Coordinates of C-alpha atoms in Angstrom, one line a residue:
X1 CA 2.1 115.6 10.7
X2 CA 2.5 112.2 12.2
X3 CA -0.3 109.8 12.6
X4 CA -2.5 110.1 15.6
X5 CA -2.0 114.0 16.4
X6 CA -4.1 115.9 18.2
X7 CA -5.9 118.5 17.0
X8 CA -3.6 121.2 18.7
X9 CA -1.0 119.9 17.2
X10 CA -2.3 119.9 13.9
X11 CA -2.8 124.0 14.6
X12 CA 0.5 124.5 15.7
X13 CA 1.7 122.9 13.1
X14 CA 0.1 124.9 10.5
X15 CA 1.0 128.8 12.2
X16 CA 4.4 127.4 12.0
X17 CA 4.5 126.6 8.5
X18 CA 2.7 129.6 7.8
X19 CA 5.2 131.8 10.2
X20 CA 8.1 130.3 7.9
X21 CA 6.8 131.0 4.9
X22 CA 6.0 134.6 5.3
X23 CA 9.2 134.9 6.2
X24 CA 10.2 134.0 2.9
X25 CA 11.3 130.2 3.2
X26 CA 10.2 127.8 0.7
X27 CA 6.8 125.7 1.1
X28 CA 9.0 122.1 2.0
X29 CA 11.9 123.7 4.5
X30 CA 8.9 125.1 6.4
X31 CA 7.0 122.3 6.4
X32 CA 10.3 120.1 7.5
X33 CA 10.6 123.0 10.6
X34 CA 7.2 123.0 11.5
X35 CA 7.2 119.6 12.2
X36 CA 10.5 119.4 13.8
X37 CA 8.9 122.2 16.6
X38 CA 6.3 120.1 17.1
X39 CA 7.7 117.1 17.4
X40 CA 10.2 118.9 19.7
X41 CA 7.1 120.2 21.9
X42 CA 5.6 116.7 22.2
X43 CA 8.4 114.8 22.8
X44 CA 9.0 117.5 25.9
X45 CA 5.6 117.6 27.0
X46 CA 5.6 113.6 26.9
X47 CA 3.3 112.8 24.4
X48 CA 5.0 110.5 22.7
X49 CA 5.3 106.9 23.1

């Protein structure tokens, strides 16, 4: 996760990666797609800079 996330972030991050992998994708593709959602979700709830 990027620097200065908040803690909900953080969680959403993780049930995402988590979500992938029990769906069978490997541990770095779902990390990469976890934090592409959540950087999607921030950047269109204006969090970011």
């Amino acid at each position: 996760m990027p620097a200065g996330s908040s803690k909900k972030r953080e969680r959403q991050y993780e049930h995402i990666k988590e979500g992938y992998q029990e769906r069978g994708v490997s541990k770095d593709e779902a990390e990469e797609r976890a934090a592409r959602t959540v950087n999607k979700e921030r950047r269109e709830a204006g969090e970011t800079k």
